[in-house]
Tab-separated table of C-alpha atoms and ligand atoms in Angstrom:
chain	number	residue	atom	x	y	z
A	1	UNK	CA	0.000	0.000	0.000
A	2	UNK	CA	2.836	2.376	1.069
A	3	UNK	CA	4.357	1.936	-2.551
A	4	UNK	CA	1.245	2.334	-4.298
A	5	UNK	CA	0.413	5.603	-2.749
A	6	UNK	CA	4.204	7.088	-2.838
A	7	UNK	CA	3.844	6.191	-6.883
A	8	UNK	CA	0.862	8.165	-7.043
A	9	UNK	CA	1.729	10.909	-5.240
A	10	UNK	CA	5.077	10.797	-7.341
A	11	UNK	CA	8.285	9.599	-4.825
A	12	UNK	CA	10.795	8.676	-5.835
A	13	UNK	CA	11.354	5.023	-4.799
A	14	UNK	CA	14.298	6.349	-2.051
A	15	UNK	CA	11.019	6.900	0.093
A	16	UNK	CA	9.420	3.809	-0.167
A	17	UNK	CA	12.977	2.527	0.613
A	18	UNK	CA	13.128	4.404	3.645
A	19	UNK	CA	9.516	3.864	4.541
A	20	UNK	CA	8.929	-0.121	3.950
A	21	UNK	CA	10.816	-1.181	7.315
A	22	UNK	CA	10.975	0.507	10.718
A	23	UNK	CA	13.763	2.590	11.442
A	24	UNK	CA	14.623	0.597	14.748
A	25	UNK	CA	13.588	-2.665	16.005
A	26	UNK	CA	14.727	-3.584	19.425
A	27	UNK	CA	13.930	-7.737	20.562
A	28	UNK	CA	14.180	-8.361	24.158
A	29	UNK	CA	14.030	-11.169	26.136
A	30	UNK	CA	12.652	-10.556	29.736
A	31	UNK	CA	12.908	-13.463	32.919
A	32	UNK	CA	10.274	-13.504	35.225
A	33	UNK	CA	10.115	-14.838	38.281
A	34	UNK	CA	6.930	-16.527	38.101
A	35	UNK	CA	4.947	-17.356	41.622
A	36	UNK	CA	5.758	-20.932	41.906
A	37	UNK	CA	9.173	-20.092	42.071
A	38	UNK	CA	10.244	-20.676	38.919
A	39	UNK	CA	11.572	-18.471	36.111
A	40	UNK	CA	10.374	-18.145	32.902
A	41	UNK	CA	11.664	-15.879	29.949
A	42	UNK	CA	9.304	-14.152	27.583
A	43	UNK	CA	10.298	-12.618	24.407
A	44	UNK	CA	9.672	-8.600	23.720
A	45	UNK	CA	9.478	-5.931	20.648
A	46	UNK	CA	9.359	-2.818	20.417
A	47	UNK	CA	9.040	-0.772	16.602
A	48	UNK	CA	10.056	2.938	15.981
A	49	UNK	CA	8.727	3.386	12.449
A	50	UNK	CA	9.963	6.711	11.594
A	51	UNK	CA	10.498	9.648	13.748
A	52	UNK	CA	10.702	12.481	10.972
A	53	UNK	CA	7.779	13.968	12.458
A	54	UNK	CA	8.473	13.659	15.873
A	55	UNK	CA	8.550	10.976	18.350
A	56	UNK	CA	7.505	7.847	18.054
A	57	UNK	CA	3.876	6.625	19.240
A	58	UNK	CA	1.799	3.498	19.481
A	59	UNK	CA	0.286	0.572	21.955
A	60	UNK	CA	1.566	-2.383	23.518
A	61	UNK	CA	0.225	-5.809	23.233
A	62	UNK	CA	0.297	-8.619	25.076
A	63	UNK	CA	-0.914	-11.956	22.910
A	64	UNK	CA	0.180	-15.298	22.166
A	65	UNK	CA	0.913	-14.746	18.567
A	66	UNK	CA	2.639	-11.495	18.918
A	67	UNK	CA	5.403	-11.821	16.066
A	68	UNK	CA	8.303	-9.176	14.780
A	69	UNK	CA	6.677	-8.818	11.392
A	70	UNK	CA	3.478	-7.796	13.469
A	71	UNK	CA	4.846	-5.622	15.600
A	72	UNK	CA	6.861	-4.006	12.148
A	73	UNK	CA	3.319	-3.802	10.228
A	74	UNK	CA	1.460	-2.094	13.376
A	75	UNK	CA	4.026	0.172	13.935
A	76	UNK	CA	3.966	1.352	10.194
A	77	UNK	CA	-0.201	1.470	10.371
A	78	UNK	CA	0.781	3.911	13.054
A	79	UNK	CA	2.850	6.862	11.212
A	80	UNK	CA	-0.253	6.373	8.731
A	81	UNK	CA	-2.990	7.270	11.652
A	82	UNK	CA	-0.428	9.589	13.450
A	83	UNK	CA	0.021	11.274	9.367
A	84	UNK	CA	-4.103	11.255	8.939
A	85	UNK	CA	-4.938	13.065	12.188
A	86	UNK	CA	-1.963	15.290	11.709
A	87	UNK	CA	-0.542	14.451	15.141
A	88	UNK	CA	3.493	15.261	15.648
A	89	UNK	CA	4.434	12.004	16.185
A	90	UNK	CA	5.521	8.895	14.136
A	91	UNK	CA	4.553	5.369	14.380
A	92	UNK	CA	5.931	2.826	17.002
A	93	UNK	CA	4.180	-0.121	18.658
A	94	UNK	CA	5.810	-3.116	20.840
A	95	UNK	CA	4.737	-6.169	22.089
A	96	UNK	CA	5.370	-9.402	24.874
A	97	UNK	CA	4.569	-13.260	23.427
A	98	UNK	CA	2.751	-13.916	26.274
A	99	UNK	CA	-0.550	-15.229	27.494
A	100	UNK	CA	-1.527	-12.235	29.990
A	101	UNK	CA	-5.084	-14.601	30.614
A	102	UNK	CA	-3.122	-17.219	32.280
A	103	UNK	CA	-0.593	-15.170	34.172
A	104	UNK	CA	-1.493	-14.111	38.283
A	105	UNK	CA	-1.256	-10.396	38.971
A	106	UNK	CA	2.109	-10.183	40.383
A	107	UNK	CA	3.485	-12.399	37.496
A	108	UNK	CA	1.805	-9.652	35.011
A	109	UNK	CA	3.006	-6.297	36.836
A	110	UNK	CA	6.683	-8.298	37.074
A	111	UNK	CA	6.225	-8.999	33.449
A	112	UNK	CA	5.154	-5.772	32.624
A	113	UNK	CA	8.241	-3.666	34.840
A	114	UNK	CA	10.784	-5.980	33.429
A	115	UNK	CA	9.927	-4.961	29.582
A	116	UNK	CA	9.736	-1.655	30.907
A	117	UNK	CA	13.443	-1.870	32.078
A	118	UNK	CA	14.621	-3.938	28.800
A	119	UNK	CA	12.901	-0.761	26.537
A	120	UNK	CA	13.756	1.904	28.778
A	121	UNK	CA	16.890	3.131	26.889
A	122	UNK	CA	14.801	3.658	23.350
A	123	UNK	CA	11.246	4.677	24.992
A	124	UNK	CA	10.217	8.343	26.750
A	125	UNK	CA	8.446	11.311	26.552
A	126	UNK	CA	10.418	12.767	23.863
A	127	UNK	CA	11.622	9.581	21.674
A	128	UNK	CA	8.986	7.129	22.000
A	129	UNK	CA	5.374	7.116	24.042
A	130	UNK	CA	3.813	3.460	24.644
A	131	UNK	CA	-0.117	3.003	25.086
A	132	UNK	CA	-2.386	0.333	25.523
A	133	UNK	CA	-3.304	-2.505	22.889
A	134	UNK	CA	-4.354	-5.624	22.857
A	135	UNK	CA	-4.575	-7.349	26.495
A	136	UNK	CA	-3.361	-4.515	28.080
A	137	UNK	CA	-4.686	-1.878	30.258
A	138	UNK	CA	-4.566	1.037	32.977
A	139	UNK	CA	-3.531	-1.222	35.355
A	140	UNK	CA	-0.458	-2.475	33.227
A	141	UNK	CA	0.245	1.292	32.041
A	142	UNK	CA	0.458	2.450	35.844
A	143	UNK	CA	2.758	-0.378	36.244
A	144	UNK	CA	4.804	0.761	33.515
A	145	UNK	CA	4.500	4.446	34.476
A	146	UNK	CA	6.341	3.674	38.025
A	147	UNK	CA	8.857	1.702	36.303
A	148	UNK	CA	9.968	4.014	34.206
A	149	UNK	CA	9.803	6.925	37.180
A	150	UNK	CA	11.830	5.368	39.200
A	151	UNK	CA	14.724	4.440	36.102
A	152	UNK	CA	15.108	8.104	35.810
A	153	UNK	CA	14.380	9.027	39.407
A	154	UNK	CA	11.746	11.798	38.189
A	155	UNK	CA	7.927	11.512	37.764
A	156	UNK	CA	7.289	11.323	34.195
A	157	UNK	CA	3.764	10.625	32.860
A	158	UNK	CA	4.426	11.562	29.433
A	159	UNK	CA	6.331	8.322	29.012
A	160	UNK	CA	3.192	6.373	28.154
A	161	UNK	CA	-0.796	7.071	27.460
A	162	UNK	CA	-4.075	5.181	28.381
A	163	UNK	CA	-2.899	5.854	32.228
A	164	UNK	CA	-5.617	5.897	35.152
A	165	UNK	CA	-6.755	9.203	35.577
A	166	UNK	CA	-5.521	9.892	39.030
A	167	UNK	CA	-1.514	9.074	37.622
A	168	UNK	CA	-1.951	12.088	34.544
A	169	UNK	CA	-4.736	9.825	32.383
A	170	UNK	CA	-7.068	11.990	30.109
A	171	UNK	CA	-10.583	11.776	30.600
A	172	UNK	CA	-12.089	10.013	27.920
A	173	UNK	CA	-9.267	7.954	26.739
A	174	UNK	CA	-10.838	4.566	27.879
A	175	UNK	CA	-13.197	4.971	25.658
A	176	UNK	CA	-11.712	7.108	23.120
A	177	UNK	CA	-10.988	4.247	20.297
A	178	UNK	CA	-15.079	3.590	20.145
A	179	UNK	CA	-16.138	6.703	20.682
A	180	UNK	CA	-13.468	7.732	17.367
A	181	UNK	CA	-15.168	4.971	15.965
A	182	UNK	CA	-19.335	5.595	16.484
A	183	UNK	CA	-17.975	9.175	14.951
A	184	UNK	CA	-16.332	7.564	11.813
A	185	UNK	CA	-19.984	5.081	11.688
A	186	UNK	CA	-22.027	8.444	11.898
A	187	UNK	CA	-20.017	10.030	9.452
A	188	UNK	CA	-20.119	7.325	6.520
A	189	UNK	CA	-23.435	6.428	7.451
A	190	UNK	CA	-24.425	9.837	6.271
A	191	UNK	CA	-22.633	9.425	2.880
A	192	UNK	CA	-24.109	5.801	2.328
A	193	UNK	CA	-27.604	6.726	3.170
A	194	UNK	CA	-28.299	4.591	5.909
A	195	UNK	CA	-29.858	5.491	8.843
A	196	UNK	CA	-28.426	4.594	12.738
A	197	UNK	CA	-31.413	4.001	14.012
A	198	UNK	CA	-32.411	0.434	13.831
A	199	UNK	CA	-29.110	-0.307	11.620
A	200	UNK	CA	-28.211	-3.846	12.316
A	201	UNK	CA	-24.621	-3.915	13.491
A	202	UNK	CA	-22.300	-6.801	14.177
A	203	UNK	CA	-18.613	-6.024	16.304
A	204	UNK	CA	-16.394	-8.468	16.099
A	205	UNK	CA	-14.211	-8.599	19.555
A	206	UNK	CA	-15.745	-6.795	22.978
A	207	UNK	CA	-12.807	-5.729	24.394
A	208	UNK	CA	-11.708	-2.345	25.106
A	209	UNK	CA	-13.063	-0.647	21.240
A	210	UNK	CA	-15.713	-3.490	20.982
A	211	UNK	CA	-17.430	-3.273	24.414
A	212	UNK	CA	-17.825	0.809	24.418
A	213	UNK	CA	-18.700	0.818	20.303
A	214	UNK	CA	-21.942	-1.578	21.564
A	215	UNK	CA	-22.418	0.513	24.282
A	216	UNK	CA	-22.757	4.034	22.082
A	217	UNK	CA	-24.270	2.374	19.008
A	218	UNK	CA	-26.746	1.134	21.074
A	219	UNK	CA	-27.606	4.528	22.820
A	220	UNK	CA	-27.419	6.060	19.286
A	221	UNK	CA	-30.372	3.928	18.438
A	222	UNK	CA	-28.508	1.140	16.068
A	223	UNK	CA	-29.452	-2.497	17.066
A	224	UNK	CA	-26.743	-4.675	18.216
A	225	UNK	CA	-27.412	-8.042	16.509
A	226	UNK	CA	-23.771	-9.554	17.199
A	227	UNK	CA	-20.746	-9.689	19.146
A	228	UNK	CA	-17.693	-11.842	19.552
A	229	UNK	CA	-14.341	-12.490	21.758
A	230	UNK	CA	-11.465	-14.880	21.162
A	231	UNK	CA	-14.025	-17.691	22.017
A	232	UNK	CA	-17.268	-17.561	20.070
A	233	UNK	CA	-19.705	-15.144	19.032
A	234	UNK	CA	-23.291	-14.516	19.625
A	235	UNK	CA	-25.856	-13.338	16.855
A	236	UNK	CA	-29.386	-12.713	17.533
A	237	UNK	CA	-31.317	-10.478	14.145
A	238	UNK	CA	-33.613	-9.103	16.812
A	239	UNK	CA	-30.688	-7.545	18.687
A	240	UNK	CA	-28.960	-8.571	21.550
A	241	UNK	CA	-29.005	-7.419	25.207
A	242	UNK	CA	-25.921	-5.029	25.354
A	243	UNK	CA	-26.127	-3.890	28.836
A	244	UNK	CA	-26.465	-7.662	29.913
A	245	UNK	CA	-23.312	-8.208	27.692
A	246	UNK	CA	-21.666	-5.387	29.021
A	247	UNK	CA	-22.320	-6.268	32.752
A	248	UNK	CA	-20.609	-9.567	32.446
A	249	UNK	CA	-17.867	-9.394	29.955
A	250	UNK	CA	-14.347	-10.126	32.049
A	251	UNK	CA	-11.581	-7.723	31.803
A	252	UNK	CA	-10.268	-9.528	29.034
A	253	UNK	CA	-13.215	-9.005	26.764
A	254	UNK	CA	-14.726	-12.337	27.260
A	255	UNK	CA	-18.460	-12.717	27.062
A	256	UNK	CA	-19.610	-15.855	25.302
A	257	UNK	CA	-18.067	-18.330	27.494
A	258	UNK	CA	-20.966	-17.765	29.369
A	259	UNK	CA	-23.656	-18.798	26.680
A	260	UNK	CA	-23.959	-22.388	24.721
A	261	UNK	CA	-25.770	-20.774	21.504
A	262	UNK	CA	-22.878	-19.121	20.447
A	263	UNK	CA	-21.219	-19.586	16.663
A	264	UNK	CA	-17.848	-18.930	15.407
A	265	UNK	CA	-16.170	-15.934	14.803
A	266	UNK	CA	-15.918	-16.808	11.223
A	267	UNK	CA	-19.938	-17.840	10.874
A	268	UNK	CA	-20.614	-14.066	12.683
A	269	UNK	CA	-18.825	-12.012	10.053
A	270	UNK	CA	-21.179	-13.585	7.205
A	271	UNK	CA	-24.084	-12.648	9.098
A	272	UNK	CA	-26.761	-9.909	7.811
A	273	UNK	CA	-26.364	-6.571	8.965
A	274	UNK	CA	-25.752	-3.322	7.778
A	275	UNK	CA	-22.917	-2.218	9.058
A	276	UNK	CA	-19.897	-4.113	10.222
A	277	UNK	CA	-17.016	-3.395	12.863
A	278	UNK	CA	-13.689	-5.695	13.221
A	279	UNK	CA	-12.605	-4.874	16.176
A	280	UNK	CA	-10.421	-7.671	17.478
A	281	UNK	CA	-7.207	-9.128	15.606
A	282	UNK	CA	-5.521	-8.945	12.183
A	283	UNK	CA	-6.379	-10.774	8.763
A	284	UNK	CA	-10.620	-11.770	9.742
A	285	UNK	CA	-11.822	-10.548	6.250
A	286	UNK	CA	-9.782	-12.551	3.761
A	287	UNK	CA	-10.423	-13.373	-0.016
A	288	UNK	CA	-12.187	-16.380	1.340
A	289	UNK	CA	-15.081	-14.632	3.669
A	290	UNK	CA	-14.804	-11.332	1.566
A	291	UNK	CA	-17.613	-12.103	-1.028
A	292	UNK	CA	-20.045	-13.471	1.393
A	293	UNK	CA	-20.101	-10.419	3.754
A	294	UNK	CA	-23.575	-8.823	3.608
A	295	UNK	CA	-22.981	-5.743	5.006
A	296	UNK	CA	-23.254	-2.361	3.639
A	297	UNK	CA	-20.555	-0.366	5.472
A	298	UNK	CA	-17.340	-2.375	6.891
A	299	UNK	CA	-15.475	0.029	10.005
A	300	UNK	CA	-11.959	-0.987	11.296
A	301	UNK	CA	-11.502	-0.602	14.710
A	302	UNK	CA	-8.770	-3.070	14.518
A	303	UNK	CA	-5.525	-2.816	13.230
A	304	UNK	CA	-5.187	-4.875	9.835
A	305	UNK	CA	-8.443	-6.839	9.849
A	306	UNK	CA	-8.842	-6.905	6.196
A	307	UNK	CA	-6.520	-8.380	3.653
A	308	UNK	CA	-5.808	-6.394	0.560
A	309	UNK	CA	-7.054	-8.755	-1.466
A	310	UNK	CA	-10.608	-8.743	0.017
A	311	UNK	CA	-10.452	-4.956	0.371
A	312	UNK	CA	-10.857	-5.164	-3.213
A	313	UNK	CA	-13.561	-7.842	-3.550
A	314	UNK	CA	-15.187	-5.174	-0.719
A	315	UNK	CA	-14.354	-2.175	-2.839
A	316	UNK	CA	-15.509	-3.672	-6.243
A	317	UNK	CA	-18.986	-4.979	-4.479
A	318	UNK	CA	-19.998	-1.424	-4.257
A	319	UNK	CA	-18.728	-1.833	-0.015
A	320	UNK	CA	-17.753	1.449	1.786
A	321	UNK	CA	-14.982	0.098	3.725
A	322	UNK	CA	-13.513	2.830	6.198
A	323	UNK	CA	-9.709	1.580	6.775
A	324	UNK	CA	-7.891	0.799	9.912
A	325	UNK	CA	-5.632	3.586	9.624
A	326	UNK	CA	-8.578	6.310	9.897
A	327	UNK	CA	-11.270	4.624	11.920
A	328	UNK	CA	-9.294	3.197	14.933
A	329	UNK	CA	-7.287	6.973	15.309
A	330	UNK	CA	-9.564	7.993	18.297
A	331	UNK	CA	-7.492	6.323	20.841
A	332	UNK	CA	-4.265	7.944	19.402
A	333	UNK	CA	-5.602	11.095	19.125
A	334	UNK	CA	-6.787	11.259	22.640
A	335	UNK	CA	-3.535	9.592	23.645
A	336	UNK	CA	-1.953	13.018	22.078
A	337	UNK	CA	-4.260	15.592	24.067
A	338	UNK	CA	-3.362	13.230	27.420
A	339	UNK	CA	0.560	13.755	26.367
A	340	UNK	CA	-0.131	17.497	25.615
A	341	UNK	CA	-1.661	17.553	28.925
A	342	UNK	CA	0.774	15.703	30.595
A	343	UNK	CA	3.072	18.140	29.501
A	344	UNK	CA	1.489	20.907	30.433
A	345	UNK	CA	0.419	19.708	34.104
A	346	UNK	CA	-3.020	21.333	33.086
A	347	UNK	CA	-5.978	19.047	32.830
A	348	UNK	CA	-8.935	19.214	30.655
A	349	UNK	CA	-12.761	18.210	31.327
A	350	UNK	CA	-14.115	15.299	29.445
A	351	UNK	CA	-16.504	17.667	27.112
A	352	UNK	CA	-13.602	19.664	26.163
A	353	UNK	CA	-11.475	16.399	25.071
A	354	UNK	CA	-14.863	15.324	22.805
A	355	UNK	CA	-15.106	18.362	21.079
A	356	UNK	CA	-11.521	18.406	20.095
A	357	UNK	CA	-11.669	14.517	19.017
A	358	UNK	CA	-14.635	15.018	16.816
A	359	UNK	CA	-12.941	18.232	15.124
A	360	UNK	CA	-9.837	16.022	14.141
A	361	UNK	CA	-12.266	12.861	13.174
A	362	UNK	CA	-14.525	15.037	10.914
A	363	UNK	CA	-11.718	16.796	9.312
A	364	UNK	CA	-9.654	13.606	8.913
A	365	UNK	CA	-12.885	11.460	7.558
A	366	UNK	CA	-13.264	14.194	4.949
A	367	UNK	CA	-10.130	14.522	3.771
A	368	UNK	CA	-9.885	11.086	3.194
A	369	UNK	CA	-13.363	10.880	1.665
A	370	UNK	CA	-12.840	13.616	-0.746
A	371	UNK	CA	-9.241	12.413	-2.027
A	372	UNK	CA	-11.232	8.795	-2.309
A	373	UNK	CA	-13.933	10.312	-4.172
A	374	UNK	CA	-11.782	12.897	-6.516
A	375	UNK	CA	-8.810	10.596	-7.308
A	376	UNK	CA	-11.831	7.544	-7.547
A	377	UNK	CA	-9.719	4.992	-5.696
A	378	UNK	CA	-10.610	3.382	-2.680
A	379	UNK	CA	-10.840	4.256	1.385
A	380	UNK	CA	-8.088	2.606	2.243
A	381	UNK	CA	-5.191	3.954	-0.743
A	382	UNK	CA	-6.630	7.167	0.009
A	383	UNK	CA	-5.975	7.219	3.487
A	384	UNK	CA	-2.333	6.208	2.662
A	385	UNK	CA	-1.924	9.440	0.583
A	386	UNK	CA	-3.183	11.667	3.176
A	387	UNK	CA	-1.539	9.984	6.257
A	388	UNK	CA	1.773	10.180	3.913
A	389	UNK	CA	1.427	13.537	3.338
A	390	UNK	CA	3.351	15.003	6.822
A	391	UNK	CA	5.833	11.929	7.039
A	392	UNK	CA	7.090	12.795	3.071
A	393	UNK	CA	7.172	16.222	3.775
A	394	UNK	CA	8.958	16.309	6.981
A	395	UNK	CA	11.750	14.072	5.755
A	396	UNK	CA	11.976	16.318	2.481
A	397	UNK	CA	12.832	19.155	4.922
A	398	UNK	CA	15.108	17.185	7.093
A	399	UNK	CA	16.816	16.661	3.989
A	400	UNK	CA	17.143	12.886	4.640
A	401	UNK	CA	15.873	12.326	0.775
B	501	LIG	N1	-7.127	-0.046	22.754
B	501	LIG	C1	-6.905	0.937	21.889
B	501	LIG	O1	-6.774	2.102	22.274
B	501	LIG	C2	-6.832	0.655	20.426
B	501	LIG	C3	-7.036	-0.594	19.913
B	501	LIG	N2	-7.012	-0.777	18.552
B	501	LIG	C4	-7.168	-2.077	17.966
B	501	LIG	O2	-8.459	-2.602	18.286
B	501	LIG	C5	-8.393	-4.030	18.327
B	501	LIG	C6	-8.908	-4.505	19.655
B	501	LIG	O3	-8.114	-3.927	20.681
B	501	LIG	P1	-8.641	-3.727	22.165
B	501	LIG	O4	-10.120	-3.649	22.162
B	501	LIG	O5	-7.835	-2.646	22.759
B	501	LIG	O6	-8.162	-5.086	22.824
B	501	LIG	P2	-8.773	-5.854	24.083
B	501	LIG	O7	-7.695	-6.713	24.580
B	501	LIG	O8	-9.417	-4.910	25.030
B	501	LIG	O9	-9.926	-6.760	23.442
B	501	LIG	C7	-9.632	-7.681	22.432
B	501	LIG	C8	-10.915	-8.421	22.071
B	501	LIG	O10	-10.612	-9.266	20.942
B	501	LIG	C9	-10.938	-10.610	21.314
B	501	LIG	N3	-9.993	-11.518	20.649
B	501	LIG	C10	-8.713	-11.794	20.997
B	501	LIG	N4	-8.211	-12.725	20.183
B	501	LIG	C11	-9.201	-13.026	19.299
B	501	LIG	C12	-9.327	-13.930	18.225
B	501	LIG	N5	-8.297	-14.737	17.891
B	501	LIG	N6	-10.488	-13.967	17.517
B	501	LIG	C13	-11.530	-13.176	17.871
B	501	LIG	N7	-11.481	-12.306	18.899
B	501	LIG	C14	-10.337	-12.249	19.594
B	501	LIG	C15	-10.814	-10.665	22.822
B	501	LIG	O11	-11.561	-11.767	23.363
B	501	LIG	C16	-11.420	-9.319	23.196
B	501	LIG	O12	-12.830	-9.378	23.193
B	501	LIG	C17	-6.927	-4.380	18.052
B	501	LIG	O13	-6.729	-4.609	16.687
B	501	LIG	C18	-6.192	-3.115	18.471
B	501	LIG	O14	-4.943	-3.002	17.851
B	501	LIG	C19	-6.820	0.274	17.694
B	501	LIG	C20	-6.639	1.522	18.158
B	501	LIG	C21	-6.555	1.821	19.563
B	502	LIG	O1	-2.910	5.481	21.971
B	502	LIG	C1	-1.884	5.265	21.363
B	502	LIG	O2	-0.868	5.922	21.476
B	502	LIG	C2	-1.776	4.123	20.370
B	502	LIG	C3	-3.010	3.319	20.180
B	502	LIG	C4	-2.683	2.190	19.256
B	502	LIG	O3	-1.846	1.373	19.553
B	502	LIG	C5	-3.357	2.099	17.973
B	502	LIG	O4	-3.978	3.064	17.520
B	502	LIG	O5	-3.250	1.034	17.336
């Protein structure tokens, strides 16, 4: 994608060069001393993508099939968002092989300080700001916070975002990936001509973005008719009971284990509904599902959901997909303001950190919309050429090309 959009916007192929890897990759390997006693040693990334702009930014995950070439690809999908939303940062993201689900408390805050201490030398408020992702959370960021406090013996909450409120946290950045998201829904609803209310919607994963999208879809009047986590999914055309959902989903985002009519992640994305949200892992919508999805409008909130391949089975079925890169920027934008913030030692209310999302959302949804609709290519290429735009021009002017 990033070589198809340089082309077009007429690089030279020294950018795509520059652009196709990131510019550091550090691989740690991190013992823990686990509570029987014994030690066990978990394997670590962290990705700087490019820090032309500024520093580096992006989330940490903590998943059983976190790989390097994963880590590489999210941390690229970042300088795209970062470029979109016009933020001064680049893209980064890390991530532990690691089963957080079957770890104790105190193995997952020793887990968490000791990749904190392996990183510490690349990461900080000025090189390289961490944030939650997948499997990880306030608790872990407050972890990670102290850690990295007490390795350079000052207080320094602009090391990482997503942090509980009363340690520098923004208001509204627990919720700030869905609520970028139900903005993005409103906003291409509009141009599709469907209306929320009483659009069926199906979210795959009910974690952090899944379980808060249900939550404001359903107060915007859309009916919920299915949700999913890493075990199952549950469909219902006459819409589900979110609240119900919501009230017993674990902190992992797990739901269905608690039902026996659930069906496979796989059968819920083929289900009828207007509008559908991948929220959950990487590669879900593949050339294989692609022609058999029946909805109208498909909305990332996941990194990389949707192959390439089916985003142009999508794309040539008359689909408005809205890509990864665009829809999922609410958390990293309000990741930004809590940085700014936690900079500035000056906090704002919750209303004020909406209205300044939404100005960056609508802005970025119709730039990419209009470059879509002028240059006639799809969502997703045209969100490359926007979120390009800073990164090009800033190493242009660093005079690194
Ligand atoms: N948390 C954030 O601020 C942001 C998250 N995202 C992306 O949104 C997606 C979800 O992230 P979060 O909600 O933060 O994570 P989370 O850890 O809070 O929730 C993940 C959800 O996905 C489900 N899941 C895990 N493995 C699965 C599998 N193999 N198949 C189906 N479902 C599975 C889990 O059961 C859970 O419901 C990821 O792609 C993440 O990169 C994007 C932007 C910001
Ligand atoms: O909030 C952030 O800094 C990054 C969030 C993230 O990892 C993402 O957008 O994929």
């Amino acid at each position: 994608m990033i070589q198809v959009a340089l082309q077009k916007m007429g690089y030279s192929d020294s950018f795509y060069e520059l652009l196709k890897e990131p510019l550091r990759f550090l691989t740690v390997r991190i013992p823990v001393r686990m509570d029987d006693g014994s030690v066990q040693v978990f394997t670590g990334y962290r990705a700087q993508h490019n820090d032309a702009v500024g520093p580096t930014k992006g989330g940490i995950r903590f998943h059983p099939s976190v790989a390097e070439d994963e880590v590489k690809a999210l941390a690229i999908w970042m300088s795209i968002k970062c470029g979109i939303a016009d933020l001064p940062f680049g893209g980064g993201k890390g991530g532990i092989q690691c089963d957080p689900r079957s770890l104790s408390l105190p193995e997952l805050e020793r887990l968490s300080r000791g990749y904190v201490r392996a990183i510490s030398q690349i990461v900080g408020p000025t090189k390289d700001i961490p944030a939650p992702d997948v499997f990880t959370n306030s608790q872990i960021m407050a972890w990670m916070t102290d850690e990295y406090s007490r390795i350079r013996e000052f207080d320094s909450p602009g090391f990482i975002t997503g942090k509980p409120i009363v340690l520098g946290g923004s208001a509204g950045r627990e919720s700030s990936t869905a609520m970028g998201v139900t903005m993005f829904i409103k906003e291409s609803a509009k141009v599709a001509g469907i209306d929320l209310k009483g659009a069926k919607v199906i979210i795959q994963g009910f974690g952090n973005a899944g379980s808060f999208l249900s939550k404001f879809l359903h107060d915007a009047g859309a009916n919920i008719v299915g949700i999913s986590d890493a075990n199952g999914a549950l469909y219902d055309c006459a819409g589900l009971d979110i609240q119900y959902l919501l009230d017993r989903r674990d902190s992992f985002g797990t739901v269905t284990n608690l039902f026996s009519n659930t069906i496979s992640n796989q059968e819920l994305l083929v289900k009828e509904c207007d509008i559908l949200v991948p929220a959950a892992i990487e590669n879900q919508i593949t050339e294989d599902n692609a022609s058999l999805i029946q909805a109208k409008i498909v909305v990332e909130a996941a990194n990389g959901p949707t192959t390439l391949k089916a985003t142009e089975i999508l794309t040539e079925r008359g689909i408005l997909l809205v890509p990864d890169v665009l829809a999922s920027s609410g958390g990293v934008i309000v990741s930004y303001f809590e940085w700014v913030q936690n900079n500035q030692g000056y906090y704002w209310p919750e209303e004020e950190v909406h209205t300044k999302l939404e100005q960056i959302i609508l802005k970025s949804f119709h730039n990419v919309y209009q470059t879509s609709q002028q240059k006639n290519i799809d969502m997703r290429l045209a969100a490359y050429m926007v979120g390009l735009n800073r990164l090009t021009e800033a190493i242009k002017w660093r005079g690194w090309i």
